[in-house]
PDB file with one MODEL, atoms N, CA, C and O in Angstrom:
MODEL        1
ATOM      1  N   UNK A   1      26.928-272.739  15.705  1.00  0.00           N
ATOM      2  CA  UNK A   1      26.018-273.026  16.784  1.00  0.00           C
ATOM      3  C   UNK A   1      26.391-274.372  17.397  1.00  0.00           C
ATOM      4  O   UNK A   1      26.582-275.371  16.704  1.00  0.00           O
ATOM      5  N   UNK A   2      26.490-274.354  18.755  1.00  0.00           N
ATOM      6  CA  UNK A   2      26.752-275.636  19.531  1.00  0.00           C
ATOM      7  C   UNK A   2      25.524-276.665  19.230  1.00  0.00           C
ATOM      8  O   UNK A   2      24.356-276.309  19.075  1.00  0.00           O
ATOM      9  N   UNK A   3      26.018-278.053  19.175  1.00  0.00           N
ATOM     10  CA  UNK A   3      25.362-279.335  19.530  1.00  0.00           C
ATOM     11  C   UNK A   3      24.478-279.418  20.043  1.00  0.00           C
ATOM     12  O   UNK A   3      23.369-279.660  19.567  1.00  0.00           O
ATOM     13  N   UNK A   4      24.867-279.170  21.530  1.00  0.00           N
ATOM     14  CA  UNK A   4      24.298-279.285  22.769  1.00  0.00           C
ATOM     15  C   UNK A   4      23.862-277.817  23.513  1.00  0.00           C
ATOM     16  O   UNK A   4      24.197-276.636  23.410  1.00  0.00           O
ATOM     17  N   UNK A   5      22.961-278.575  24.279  1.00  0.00           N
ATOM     18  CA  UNK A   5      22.505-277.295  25.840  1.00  0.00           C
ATOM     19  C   UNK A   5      22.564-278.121  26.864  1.00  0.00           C
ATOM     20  O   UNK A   5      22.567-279.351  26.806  1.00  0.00           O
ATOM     21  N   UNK A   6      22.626-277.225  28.121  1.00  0.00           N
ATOM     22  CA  UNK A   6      22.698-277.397  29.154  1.00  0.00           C
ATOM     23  C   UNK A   6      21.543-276.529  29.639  1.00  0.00           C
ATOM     24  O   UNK A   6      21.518-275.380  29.197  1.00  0.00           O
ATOM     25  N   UNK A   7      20.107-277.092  30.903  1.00  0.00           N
ATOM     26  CA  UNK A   7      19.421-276.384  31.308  1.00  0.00           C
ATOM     27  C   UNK A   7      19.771-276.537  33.001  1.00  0.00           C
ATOM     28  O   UNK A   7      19.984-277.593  33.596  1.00  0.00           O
ATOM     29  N   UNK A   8      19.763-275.445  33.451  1.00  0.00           N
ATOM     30  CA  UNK A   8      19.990-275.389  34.975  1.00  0.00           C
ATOM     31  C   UNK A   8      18.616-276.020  35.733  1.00  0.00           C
ATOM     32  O   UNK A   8      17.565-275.555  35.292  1.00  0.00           O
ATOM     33  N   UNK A   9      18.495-276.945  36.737  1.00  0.00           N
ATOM     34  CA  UNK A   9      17.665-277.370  37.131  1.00  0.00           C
ATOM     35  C   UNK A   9      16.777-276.650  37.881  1.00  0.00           C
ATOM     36  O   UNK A   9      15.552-276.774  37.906  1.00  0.00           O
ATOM     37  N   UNK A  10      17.691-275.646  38.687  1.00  0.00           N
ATOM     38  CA  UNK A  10      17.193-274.321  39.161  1.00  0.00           C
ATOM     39  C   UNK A  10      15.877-273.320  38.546  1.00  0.00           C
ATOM     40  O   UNK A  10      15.043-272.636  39.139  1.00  0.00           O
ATOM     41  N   UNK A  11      16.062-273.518  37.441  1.00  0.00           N
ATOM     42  CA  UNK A  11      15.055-272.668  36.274  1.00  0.00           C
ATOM     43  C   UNK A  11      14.416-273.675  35.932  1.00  0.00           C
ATOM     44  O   UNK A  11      13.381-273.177  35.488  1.00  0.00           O
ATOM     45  N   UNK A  12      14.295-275.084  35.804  1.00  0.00           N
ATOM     46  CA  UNK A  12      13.259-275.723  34.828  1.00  0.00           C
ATOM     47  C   UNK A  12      12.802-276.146  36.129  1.00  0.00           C
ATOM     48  O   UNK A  12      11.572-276.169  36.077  1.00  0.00           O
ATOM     49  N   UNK A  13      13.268-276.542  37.441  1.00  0.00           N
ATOM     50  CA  UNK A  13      12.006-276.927  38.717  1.00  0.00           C
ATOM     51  C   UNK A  13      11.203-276.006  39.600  1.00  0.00           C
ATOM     52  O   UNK A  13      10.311-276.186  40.429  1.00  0.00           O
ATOM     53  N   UNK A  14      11.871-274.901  39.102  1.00  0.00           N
ATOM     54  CA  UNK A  14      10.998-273.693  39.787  1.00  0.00           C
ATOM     55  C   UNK A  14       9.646-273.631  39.415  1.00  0.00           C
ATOM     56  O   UNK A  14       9.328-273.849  38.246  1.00  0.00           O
ATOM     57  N   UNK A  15       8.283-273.187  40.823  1.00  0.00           N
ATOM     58  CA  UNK A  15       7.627-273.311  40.803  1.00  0.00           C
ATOM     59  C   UNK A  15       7.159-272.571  39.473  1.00  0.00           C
ATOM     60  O   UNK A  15       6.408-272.981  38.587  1.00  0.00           O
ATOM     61  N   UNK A  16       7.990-271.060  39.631  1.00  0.00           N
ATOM     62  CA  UNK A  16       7.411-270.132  38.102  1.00  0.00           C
ATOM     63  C   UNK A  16       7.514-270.800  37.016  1.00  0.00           C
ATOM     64  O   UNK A  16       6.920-270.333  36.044  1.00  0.00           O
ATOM     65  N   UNK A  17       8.390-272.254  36.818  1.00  0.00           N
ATOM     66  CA  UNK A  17       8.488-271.995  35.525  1.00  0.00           C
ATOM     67  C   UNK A  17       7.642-273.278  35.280  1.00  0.00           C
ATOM     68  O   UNK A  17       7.177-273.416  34.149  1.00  0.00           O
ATOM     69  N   UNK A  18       7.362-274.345  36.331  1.00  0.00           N
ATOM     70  CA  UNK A  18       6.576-275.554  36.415  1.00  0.00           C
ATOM     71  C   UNK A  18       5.234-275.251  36.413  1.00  0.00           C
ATOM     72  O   UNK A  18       4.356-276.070  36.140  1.00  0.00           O
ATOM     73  N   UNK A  19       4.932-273.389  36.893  1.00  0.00           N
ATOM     74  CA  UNK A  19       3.483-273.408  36.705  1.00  0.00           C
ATOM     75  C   UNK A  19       2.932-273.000  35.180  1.00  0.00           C
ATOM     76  O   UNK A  19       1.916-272.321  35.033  1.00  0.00           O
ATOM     77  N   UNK A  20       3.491-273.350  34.401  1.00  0.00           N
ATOM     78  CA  UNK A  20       3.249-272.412  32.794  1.00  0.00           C
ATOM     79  C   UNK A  20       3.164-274.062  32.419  1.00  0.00           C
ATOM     80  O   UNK A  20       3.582-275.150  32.815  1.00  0.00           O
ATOM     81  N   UNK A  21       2.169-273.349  31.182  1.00  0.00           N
ATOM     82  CA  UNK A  21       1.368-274.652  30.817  1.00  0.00           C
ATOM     83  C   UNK A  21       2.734-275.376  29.560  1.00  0.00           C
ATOM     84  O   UNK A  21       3.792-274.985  29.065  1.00  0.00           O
ATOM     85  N   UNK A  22       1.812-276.673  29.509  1.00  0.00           N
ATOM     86  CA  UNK A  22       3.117-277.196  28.861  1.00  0.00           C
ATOM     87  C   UNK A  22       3.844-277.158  27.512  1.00  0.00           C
ATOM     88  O   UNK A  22       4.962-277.572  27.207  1.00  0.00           O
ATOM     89  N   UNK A  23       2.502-276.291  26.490  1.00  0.00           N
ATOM     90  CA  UNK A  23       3.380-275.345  25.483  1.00  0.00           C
ATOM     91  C   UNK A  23       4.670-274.644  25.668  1.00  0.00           C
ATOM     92  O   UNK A  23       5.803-274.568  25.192  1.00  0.00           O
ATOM     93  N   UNK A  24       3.881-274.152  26.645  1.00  0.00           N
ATOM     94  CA  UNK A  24       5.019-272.718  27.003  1.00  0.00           C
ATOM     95  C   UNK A  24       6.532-272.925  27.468  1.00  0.00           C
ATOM     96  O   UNK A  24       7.471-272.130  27.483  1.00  0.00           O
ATOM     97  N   UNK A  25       6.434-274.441  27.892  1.00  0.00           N
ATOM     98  CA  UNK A  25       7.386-274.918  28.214  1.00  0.00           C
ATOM     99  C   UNK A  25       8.280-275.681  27.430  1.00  0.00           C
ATOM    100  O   UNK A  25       9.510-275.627  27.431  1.00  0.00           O
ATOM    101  N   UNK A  26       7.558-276.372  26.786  1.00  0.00           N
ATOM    102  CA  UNK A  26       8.281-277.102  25.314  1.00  0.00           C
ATOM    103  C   UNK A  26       8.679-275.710  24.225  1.00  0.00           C
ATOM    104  O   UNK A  26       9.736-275.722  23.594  1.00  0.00           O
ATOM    105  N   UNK A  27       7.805-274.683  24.128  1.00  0.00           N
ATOM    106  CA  UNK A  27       8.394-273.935  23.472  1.00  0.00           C
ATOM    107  C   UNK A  27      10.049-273.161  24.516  1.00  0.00           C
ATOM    108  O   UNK A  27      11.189-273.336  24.083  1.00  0.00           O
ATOM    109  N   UNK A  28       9.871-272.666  25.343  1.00  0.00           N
ATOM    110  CA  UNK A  28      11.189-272.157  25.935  1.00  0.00           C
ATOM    111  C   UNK A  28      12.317-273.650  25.966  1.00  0.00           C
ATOM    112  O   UNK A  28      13.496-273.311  26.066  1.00  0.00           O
ATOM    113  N   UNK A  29      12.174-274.634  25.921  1.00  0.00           N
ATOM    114  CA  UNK A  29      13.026-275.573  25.363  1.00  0.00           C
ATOM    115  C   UNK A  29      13.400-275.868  23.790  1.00  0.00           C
ATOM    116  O   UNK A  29      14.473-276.346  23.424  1.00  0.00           O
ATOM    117  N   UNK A  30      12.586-275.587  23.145  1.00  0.00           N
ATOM    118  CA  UNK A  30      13.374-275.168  21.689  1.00  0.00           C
ATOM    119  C   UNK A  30      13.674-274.463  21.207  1.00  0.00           C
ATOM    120  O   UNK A  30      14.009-274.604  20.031  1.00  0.00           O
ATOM    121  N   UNK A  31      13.729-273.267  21.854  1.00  0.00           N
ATOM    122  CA  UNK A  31      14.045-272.065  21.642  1.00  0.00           C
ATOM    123  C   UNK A  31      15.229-271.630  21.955  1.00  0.00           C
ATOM    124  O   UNK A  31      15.996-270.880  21.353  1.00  0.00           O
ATOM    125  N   UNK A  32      15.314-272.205  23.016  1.00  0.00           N
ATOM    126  CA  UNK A  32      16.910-272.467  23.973  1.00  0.00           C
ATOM    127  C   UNK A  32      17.694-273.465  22.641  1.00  0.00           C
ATOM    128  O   UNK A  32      18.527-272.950  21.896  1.00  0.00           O
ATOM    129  N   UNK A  33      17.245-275.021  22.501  1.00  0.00           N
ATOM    130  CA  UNK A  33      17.973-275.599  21.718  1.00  0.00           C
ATOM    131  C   UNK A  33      18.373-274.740  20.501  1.00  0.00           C
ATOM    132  O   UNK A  33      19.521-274.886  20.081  1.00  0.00           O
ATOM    133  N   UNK A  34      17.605-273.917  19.924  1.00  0.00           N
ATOM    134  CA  UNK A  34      18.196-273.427  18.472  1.00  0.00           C
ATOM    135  C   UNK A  34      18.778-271.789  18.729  1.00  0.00           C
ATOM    136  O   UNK A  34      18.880-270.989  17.798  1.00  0.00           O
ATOM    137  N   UNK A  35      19.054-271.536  19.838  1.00  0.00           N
ATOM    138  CA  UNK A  35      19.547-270.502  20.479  1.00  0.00           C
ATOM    139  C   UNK A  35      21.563-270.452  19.634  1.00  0.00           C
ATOM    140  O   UNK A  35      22.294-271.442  19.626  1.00  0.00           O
ATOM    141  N   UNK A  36      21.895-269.296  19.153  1.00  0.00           N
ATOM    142  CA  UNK A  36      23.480-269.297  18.976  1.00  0.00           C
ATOM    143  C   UNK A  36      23.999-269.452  20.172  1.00  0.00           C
ATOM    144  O   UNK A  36      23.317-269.439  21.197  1.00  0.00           O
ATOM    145  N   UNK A  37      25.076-269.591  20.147  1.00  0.00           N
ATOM    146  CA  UNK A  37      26.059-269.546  21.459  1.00  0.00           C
ATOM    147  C   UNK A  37      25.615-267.978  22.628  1.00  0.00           C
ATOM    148  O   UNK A  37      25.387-268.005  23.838  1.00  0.00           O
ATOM    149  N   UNK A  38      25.622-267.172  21.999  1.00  0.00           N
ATOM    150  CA  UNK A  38      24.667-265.909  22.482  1.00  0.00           C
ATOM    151  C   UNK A  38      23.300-265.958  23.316  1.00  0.00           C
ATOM    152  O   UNK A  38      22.789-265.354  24.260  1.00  0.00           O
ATOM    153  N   UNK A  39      22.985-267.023  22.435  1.00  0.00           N
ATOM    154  CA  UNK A  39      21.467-266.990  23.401  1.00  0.00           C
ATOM    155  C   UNK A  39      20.226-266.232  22.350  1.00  0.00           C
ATOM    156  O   UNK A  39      19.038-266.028  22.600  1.00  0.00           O
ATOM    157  N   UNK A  40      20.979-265.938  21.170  1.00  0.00           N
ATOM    158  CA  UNK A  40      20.255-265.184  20.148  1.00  0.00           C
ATOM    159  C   UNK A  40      19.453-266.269  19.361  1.00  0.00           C
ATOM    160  O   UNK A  40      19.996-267.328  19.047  1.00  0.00           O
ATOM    161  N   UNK A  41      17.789-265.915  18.960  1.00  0.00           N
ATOM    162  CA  UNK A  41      17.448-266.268  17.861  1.00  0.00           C
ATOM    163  C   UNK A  41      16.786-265.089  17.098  1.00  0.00           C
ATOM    164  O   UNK A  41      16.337-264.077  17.636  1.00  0.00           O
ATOM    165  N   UNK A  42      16.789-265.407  15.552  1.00  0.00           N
ATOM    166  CA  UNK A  42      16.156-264.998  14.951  1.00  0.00           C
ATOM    167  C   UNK A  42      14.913-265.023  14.191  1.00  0.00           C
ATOM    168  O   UNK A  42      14.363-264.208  13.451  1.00  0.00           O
ATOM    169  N   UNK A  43      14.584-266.398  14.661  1.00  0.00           N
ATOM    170  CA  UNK A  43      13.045-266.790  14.212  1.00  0.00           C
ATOM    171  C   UNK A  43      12.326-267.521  14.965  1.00  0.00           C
ATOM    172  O   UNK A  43      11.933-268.671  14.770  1.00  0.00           O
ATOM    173  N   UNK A  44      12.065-266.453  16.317  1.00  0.00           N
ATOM    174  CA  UNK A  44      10.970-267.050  17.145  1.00  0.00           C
ATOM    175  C   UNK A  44       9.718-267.764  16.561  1.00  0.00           C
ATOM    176  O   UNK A  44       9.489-268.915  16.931  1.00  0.00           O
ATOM    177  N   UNK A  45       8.887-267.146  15.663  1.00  0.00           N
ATOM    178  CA  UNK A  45       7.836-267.226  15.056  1.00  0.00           C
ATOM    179  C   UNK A  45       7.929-268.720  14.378  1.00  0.00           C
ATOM    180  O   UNK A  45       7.074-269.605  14.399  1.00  0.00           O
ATOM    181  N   UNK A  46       9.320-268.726  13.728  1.00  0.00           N
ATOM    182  CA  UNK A  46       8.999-269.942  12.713  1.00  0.00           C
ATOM    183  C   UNK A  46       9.080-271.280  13.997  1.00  0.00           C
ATOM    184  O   UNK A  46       8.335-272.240  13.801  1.00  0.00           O
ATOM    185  N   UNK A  47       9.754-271.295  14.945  1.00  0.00           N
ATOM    186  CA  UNK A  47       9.913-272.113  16.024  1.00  0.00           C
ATOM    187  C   UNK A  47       8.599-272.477  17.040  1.00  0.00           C
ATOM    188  O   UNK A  47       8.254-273.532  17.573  1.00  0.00           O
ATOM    189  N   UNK A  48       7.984-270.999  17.057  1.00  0.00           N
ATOM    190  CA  UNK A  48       6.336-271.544  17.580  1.00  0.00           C
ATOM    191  C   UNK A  48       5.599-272.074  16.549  1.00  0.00           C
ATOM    192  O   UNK A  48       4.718-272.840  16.938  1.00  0.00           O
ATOM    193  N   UNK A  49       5.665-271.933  15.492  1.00  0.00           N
ATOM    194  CA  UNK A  49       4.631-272.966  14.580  1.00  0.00           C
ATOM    195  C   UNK A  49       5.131-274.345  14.764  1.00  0.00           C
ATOM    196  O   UNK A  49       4.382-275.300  14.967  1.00  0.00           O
ATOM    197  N   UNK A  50       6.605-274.431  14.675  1.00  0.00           N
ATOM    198  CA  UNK A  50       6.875-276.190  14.148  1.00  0.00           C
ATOM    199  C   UNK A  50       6.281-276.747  15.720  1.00  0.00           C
ATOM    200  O   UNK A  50       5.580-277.750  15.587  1.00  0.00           O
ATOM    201  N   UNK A  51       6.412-276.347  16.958  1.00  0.00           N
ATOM    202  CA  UNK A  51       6.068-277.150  17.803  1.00  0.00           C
ATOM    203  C   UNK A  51       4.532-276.763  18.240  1.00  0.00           C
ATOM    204  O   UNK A  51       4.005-277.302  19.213  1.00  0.00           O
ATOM    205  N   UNK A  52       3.764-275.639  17.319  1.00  0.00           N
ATOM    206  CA  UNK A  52       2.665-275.943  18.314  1.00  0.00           C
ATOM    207  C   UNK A  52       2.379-275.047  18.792  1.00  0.00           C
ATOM    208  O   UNK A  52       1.151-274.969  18.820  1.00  0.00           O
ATOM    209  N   UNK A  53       2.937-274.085  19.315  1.00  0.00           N
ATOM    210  CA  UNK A  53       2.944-273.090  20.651  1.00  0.00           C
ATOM    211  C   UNK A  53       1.770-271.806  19.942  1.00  0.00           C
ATOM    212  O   UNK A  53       1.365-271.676  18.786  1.00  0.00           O
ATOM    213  N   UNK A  54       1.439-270.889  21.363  1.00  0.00           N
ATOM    214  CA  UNK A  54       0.646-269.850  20.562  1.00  0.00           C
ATOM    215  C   UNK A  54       1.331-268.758  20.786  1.00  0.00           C
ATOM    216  O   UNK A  54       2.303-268.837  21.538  1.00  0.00           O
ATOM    217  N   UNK A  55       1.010-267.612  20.239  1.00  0.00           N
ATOM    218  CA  UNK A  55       1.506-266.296  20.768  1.00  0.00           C
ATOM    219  C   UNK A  55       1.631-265.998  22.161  1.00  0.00           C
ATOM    220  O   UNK A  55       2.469-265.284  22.714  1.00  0.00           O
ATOM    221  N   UNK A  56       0.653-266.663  22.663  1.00  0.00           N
ATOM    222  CA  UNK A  56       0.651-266.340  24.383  1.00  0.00           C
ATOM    223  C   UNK A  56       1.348-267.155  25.327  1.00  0.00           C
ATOM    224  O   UNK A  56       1.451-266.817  26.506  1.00  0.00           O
ATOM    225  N   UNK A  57       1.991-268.559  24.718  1.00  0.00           N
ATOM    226  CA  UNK A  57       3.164-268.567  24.930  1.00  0.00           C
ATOM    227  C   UNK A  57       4.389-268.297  24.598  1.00  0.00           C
ATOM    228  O   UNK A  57       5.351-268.723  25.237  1.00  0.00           O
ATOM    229  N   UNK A  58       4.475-267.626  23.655  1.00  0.00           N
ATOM    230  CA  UNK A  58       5.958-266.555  23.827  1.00  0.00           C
ATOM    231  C   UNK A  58       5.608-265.228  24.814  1.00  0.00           C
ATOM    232  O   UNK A  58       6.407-264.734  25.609  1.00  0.00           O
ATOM    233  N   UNK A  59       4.024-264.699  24.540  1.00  0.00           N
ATOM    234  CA  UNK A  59       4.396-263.660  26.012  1.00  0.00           C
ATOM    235  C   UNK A  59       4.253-263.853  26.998  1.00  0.00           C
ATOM    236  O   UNK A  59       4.267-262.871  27.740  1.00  0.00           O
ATOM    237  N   UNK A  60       4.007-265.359  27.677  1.00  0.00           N
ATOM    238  CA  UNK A  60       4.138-265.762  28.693  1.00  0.00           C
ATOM    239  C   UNK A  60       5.885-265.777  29.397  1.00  0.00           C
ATOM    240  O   UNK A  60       6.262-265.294  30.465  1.00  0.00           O
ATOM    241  N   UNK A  61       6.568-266.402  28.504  1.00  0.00           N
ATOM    242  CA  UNK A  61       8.166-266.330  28.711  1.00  0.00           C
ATOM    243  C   UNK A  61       8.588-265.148  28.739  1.00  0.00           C
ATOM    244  O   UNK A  61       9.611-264.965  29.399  1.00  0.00           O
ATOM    245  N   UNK A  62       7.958-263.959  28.046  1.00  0.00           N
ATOM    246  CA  UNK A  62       8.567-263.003  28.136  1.00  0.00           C
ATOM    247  C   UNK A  62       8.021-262.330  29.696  1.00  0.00           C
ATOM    248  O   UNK A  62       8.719-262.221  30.704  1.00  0.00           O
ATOM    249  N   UNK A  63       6.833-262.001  29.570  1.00  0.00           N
ATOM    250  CA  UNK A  63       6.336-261.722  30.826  1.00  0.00           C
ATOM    251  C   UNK A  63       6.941-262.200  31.862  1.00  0.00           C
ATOM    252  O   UNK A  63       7.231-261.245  32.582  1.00  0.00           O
ATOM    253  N   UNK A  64       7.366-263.405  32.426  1.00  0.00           N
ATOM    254  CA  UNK A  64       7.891-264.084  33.646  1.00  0.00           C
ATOM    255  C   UNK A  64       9.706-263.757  33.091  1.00  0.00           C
ATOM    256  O   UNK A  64      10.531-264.022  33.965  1.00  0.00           O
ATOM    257  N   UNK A  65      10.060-263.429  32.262  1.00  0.00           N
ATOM    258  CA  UNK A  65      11.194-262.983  31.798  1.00  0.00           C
ATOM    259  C   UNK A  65      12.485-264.607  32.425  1.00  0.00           C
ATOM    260  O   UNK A  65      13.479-264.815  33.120  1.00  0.00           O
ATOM    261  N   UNK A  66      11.548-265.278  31.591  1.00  0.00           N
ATOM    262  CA  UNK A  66      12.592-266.559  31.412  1.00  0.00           C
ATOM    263  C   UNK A  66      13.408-266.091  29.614  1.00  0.00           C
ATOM    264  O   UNK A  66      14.422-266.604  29.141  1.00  0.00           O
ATOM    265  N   UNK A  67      12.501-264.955  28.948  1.00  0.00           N
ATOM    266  CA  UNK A  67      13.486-265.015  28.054  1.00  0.00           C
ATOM    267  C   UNK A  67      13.293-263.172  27.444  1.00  0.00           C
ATOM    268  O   UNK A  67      12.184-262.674  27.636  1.00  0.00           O
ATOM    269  N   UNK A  68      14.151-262.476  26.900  1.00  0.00           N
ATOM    270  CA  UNK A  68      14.370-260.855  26.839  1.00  0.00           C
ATOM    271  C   UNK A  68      14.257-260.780  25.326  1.00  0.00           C
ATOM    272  O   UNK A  68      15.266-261.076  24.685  1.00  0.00           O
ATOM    273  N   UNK A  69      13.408-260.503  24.822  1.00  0.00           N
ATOM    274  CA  UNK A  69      13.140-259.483  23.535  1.00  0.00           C
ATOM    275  C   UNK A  69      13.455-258.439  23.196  1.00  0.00           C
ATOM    276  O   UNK A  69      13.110-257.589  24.017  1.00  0.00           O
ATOM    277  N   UNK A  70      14.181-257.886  21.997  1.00  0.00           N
ATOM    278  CA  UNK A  70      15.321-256.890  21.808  1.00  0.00           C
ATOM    279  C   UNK A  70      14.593-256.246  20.569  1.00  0.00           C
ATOM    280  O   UNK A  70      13.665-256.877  20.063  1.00  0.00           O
ATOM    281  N   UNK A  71      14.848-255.402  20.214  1.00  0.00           N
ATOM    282  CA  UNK A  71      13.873-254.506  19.502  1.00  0.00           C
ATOM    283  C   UNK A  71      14.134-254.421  18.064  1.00  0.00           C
ATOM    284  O   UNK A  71      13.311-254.237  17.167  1.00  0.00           O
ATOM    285  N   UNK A  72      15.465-254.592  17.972  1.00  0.00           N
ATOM    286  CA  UNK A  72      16.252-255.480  16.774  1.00  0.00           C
ATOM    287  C   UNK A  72      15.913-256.690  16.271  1.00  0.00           C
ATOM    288  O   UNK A  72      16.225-256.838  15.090  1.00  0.00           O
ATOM    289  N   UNK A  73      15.256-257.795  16.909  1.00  0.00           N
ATOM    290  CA  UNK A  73      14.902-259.002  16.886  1.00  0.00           C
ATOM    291  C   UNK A  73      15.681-260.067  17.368  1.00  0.00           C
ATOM    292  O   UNK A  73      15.256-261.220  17.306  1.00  0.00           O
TER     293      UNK A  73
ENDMDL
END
């Protein structure tokens, strides 16, 4: 897994994604950080507890489809 990320400014100043509250937003930023090179994680769940977040912000990201859930996990 890489170091680093890169977020496109395009996606984090957009109004859609500036209007989601600021869980939802700190969570789609660590989620991204612990993302493989793929873009894959495997433990959404354990990543919304350490920061906080609720269930309804992960289906908020999913809903506005800043991020795709696979049925596999």
């Amino acid at each position: 897994m890489a170091d680093r990320r890169m977020f496109a400014k395009t996606i984090i100043d957009s109004d859609a994604f500036l209007d989601m509250p600021a869980t939802t937003q700190t969570l789609y930023f660590h989620l991204s950080m612990r993302a493989d090179d793929e873009g894959f994680i495997n433990n959404p769940k354990k990543i919304q507890r350490v920061v906080g977040s609720s269930d309804d912000d992960l289906k908020l990201l999913i809903a506005k489809r800043f991020i795709i859930p696979f049925e596999s996990g």
